[in-house]
C-alpha positions as a printed Julia matrix, in Angstrom:
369×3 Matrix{Float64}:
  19.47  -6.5     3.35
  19.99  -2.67    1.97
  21.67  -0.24    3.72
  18.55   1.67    3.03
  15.7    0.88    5.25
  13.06   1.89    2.09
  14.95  -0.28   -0.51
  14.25  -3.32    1.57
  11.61  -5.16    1.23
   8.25  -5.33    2.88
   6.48  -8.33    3.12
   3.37  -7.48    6.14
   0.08  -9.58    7.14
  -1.51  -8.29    3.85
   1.37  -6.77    1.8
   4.65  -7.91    0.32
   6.42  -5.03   -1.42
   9.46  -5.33   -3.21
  10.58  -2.04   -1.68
   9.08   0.2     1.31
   9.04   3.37   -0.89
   5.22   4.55   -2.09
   3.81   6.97   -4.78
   1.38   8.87   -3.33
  -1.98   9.53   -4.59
  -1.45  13.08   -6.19
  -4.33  14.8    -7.91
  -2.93  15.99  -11.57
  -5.89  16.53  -13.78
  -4.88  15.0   -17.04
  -8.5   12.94  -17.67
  -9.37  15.86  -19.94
 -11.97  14.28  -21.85
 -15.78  14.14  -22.02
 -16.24  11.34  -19.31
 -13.44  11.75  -17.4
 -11.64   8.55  -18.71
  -8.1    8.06  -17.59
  -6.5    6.85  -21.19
  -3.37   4.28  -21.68
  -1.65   7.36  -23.33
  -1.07   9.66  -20.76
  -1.94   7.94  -17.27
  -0.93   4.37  -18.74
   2.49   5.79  -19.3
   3.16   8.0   -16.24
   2.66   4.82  -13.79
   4.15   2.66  -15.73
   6.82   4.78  -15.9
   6.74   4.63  -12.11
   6.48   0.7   -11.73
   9.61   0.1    -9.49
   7.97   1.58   -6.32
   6.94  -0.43   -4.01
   3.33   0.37   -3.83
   1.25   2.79   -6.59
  -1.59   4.9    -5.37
  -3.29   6.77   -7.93
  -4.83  10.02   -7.85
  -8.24  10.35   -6.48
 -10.76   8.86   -8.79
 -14.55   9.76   -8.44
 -16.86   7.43   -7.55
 -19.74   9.22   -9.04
 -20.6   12.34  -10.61
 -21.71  14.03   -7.09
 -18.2   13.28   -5.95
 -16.84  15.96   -7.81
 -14.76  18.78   -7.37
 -11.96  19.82   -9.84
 -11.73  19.57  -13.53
 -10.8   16.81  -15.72
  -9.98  14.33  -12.52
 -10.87  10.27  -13.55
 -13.3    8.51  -12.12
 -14.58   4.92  -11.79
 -18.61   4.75  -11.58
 -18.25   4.72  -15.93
 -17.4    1.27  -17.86
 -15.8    3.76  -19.84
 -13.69   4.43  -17.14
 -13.17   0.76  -15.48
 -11.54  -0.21  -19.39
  -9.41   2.83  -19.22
  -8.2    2.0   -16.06
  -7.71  -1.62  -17.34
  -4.88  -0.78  -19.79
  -3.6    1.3   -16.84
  -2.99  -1.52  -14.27
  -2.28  -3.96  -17.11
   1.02  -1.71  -18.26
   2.09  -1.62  -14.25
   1.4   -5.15  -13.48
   3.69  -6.22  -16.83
   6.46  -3.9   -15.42
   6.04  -5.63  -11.72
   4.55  -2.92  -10.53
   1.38  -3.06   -7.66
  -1.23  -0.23   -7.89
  -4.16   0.63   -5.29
  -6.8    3.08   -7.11
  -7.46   5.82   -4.27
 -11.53   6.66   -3.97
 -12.19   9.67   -3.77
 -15.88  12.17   -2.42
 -14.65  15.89   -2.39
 -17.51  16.66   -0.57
 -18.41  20.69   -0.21
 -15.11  21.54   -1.5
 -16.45  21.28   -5.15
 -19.11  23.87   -7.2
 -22.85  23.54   -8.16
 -21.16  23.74  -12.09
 -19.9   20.33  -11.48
 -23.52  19.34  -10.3
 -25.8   20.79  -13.14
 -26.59  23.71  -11.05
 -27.07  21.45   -7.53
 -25.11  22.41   -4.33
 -22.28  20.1    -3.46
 -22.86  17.87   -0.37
 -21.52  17.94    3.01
 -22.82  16.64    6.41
 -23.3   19.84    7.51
 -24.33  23.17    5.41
 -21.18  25.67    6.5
 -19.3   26.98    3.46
 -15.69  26.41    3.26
 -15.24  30.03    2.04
 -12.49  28.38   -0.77
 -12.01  28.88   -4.66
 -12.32  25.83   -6.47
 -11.18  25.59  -10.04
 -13.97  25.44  -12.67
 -14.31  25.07  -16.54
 -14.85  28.56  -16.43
 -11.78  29.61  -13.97
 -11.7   30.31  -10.11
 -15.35  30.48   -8.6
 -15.85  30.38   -5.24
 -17.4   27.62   -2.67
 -21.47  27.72   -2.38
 -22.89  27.14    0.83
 -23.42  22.76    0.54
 -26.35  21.04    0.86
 -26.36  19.21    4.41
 -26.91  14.93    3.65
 -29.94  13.66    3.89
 -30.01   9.79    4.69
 -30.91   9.16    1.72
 -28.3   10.9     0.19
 -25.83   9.32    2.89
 -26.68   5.51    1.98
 -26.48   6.61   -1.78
 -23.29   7.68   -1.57
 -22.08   4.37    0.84
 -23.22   2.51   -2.18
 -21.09   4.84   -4.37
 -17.65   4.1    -2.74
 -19.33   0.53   -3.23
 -19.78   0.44   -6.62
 -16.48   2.05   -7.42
 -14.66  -0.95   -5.37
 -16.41  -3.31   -7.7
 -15.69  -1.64  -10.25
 -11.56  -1.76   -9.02
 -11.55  -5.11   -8.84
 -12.98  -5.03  -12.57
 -10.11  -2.97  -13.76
  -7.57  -5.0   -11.77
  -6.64  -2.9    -9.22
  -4.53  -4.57   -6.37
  -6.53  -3.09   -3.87
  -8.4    0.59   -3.08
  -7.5    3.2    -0.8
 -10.22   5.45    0.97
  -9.51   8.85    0.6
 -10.69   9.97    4.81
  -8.4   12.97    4.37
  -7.23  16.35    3.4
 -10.35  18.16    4.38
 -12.75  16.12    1.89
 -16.07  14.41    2.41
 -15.16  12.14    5.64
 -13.07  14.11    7.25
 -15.79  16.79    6.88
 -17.9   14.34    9.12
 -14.44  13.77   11.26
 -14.36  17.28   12.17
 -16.9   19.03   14.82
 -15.99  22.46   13.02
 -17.5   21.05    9.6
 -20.22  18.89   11.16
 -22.99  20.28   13.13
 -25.28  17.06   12.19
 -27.83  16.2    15.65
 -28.61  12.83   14.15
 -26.5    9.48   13.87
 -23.74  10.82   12.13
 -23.17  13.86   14.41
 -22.39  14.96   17.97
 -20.49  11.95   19.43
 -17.19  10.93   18.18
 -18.96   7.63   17.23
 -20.98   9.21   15.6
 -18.93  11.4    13.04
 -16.95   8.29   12.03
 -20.37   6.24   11.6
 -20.36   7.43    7.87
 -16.52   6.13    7.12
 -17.12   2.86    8.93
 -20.35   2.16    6.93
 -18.47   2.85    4.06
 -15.83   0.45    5.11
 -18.69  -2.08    5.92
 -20.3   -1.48    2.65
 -16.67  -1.71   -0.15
 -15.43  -5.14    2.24
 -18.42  -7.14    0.49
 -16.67  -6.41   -2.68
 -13.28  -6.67   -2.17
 -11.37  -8.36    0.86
 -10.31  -6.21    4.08
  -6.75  -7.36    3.49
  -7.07  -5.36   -0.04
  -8.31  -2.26    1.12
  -6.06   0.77    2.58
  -7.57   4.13    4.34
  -5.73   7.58    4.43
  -6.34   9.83    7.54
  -4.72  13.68    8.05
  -4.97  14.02   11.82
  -3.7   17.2    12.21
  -4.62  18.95    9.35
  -5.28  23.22   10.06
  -6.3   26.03    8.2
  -6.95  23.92    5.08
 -10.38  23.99    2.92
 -11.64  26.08    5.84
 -11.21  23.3     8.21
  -9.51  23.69   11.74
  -8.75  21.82   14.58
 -10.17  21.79   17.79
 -10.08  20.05   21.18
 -11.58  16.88   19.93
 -10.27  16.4    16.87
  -6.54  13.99   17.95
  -9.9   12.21   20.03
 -12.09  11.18   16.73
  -8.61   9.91   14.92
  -6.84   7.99   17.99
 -10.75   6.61   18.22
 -10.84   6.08   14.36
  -6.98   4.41   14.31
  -7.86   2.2    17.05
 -11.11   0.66   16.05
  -9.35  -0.12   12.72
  -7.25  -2.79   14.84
 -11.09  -4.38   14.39
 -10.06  -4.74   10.59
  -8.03  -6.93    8.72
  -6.66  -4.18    6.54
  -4.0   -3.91    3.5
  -2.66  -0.64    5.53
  -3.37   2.56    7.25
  -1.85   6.05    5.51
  -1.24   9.0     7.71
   0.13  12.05    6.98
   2.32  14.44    8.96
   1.25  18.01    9.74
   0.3   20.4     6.23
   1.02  23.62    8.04
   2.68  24.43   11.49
   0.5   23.18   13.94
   3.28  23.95   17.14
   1.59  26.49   18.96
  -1.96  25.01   18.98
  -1.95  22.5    22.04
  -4.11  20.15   20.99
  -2.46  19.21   18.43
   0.35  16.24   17.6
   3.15  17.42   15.92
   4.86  14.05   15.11
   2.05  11.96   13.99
   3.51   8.63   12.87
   5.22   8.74   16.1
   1.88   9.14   18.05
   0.03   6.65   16.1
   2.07   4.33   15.8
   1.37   2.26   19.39
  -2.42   3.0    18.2
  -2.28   0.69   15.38
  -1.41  -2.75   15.07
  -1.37  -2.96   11.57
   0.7   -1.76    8.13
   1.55   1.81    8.54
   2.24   4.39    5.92
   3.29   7.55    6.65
   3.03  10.55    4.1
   4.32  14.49    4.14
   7.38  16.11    3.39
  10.42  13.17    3.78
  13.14  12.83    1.99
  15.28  10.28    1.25
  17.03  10.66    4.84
  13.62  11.55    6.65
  12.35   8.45    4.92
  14.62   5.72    5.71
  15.05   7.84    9.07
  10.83   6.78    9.99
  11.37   3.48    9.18
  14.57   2.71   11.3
  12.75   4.2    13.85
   9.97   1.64   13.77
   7.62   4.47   13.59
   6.18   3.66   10.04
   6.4    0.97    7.52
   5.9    2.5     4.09
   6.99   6.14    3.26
   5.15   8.01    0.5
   6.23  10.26   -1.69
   4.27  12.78   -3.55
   6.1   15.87   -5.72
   9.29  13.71   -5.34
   7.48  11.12   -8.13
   6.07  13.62  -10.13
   9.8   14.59  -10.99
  11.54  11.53  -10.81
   9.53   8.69  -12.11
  12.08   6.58  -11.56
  13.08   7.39   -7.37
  13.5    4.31   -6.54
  16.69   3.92   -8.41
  18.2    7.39   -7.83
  17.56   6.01   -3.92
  19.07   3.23   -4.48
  22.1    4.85   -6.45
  22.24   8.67   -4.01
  21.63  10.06   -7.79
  20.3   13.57   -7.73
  16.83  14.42   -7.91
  15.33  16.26  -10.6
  13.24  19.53   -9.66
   9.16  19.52  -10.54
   7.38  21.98  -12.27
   4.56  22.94  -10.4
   3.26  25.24  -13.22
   2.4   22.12  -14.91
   1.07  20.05  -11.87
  -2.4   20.56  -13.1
  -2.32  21.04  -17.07
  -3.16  18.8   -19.96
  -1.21  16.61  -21.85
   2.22  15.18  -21.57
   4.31  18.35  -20.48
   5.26  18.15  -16.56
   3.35  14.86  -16.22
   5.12  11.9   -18.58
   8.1   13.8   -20.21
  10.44  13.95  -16.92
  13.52  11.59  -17.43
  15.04   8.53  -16.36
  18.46   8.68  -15.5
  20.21   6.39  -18.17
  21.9    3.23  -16.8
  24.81   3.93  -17.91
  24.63   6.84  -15.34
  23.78   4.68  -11.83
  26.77   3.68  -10.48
């Protein structure tokens, strides 16, 4: 056994990991082509590069054009993109790597210039008041289109088709993105959803839409392969706020998931300071942890210390680690070695081509001691 609770090994009911450490899925906007095709140069090297953690988990990928929201993000509802992503999980697999492809609906945080002049859709038609980033620069948030049912059950059969399509490219498994303000966790939230049908009012309800989803991508791929990423307490973000029964819909959410048989459940700790609002929990994997029976990965913030720190704890599982990988594709051995870690650039977190995405070194070998 390590001395380092996230250099050991994981092996769960539907995981084995060689190491509890986990990229996180981190938007970087290098599928700057035509259709949005992630390519073996650029996003084929920066995983691979990135092969010794644990667990992969790429950026959000589309699962259709509606899905939409910032420029020059991949997607997988194209065979263009399903053989791009191919030569992706091939290079990880041959470097022993595991990779989950995270699915992603922005919902109304998007722009009807993604849409060919059509609003964005949301369950509810309240504006974010936000800037989103366009071909054309900064243009701010329309007022959404609220979901019809028919738009609803199309875009179930979205998240559907882009688990088939996973399994196609050779993904290990998918992660549903349910967080950070997007498309379900605008149903999650009663300050985004106003709906008075089935997929409003009750807390039932607002999480009818994720579960159907759930229902709907487990008849392509097994429940053991499929992860889900929540942000309980997330505030003041995409012009989404908390209220009284927001902790409610999640412990409700985290608990019926014990129904599931799945790969693992990702939570992430507090964006902003959420101390002096009462209803909110400050420490989540500590609060959700008793909830959930299951694999969990916790997400936000840790370092090295804060990270093995969860884990001895028995609060969490899996750590992941965002900004920390873009930096130092290879953290898993500086870890392992208490090397330094290398400083991002977060000028470059969101331009094209190899600068600030695939040119951050190694350490040499000669150098871990």
């Amino acid at each position: 056994m390590s001395k380092q609770a996230l250099l050991n090994p994981f092996s769960g009911k539907n995981l084995n990991l060689k190491n509890r450490i986990v990229m996180a899925p981190m938007t970087r906007s290098r599928a700057n082509n035509e259709e949005n095709v992630p390519t073996e140069e650029l996003q084929g090297i920066y995983y691979e590069q990135r092969a010794s953690a644990g667990l992969i988990i790429t950026e959000g990928a589309q699962v259709s054009p509606r899905a939409v929201g910032y420029i020059n993000t991949p997607g997988i509802h194209t065979k263009a993109q399903v053989e791009g992503w191919k030569k992706i999980t091939k290079r990880v697999h041959d470097k022993g790597g595991k990779i989950f492809i995270q699915l992603w609906h922005v919902g109304r945080v998007s722009h009807s210039d993604f849409h060919n002049g059509e609003l964005p859709l949301a369950p509810s038609p309240i504006n974010p008041h936000e800037e989103v980033y366009t071909s054309e620069g900064l243009k701010k948030t329309p007022t959404p289109k609220e979901m019809t049912l028919s738009d609803i059950n199309e875009t179930i059969n979205d998240f559907k088709n882009a688990a088939k399509n996973a399994v196609e490219a050779g993904f290990d498994g998918v992660e549903i993105h349910s967080s950070n303000g997007y498309l379900f966790h605008q149903f999650f939230s009663g300050t985004t959803n106003k709906r008075t049908d089935n997929y409003g009012g009750s807390t039932e309800n607002k999480a009818r839409f994720f579960f159907d989803v759930l229902d709907a991508v487990k008849e392509v791929i097994p429940e053991e392969k499929i992860g889900a990423r929540f942000n309980p307490s997330l505030n003041n973000v995409f012009g989404m706020t908390m209220d009284e029964q927001t902790i409610p819909t999640f412990e409700y959410i985290i608990k019926r998931l014990n129904d599931y048989n799945l790969a693992y459940v990702h939570l992430s700790e507090p964006f902003t300071d959420v101390s002096n609002i009462p209803y909110a929990v400050t420490e989540i994997a500590k609060h959700f942890r008793p909830l959930y029976h299951g694999t969990l990965m916790i997400n936000a913030g840790f370092t090295q210390e804060k990270g093995n720190a969860v884990i001895e704890a028995g609060d969490a599982d899996l750590v992941s680690f965002g900004k920390l990988y873009i930096s130092n594709p290879d953290l898993v051995e500086r870890f392992e070695n208490n090397m330094p870690l290398a400083d991002w650039n977060q000028d470059t977190f969101y331009t094209p081509g190899t600068e600030g995405y695939t040119d951050y070194p190694k350490v040499t070998n000669t150098q871990y001691v």
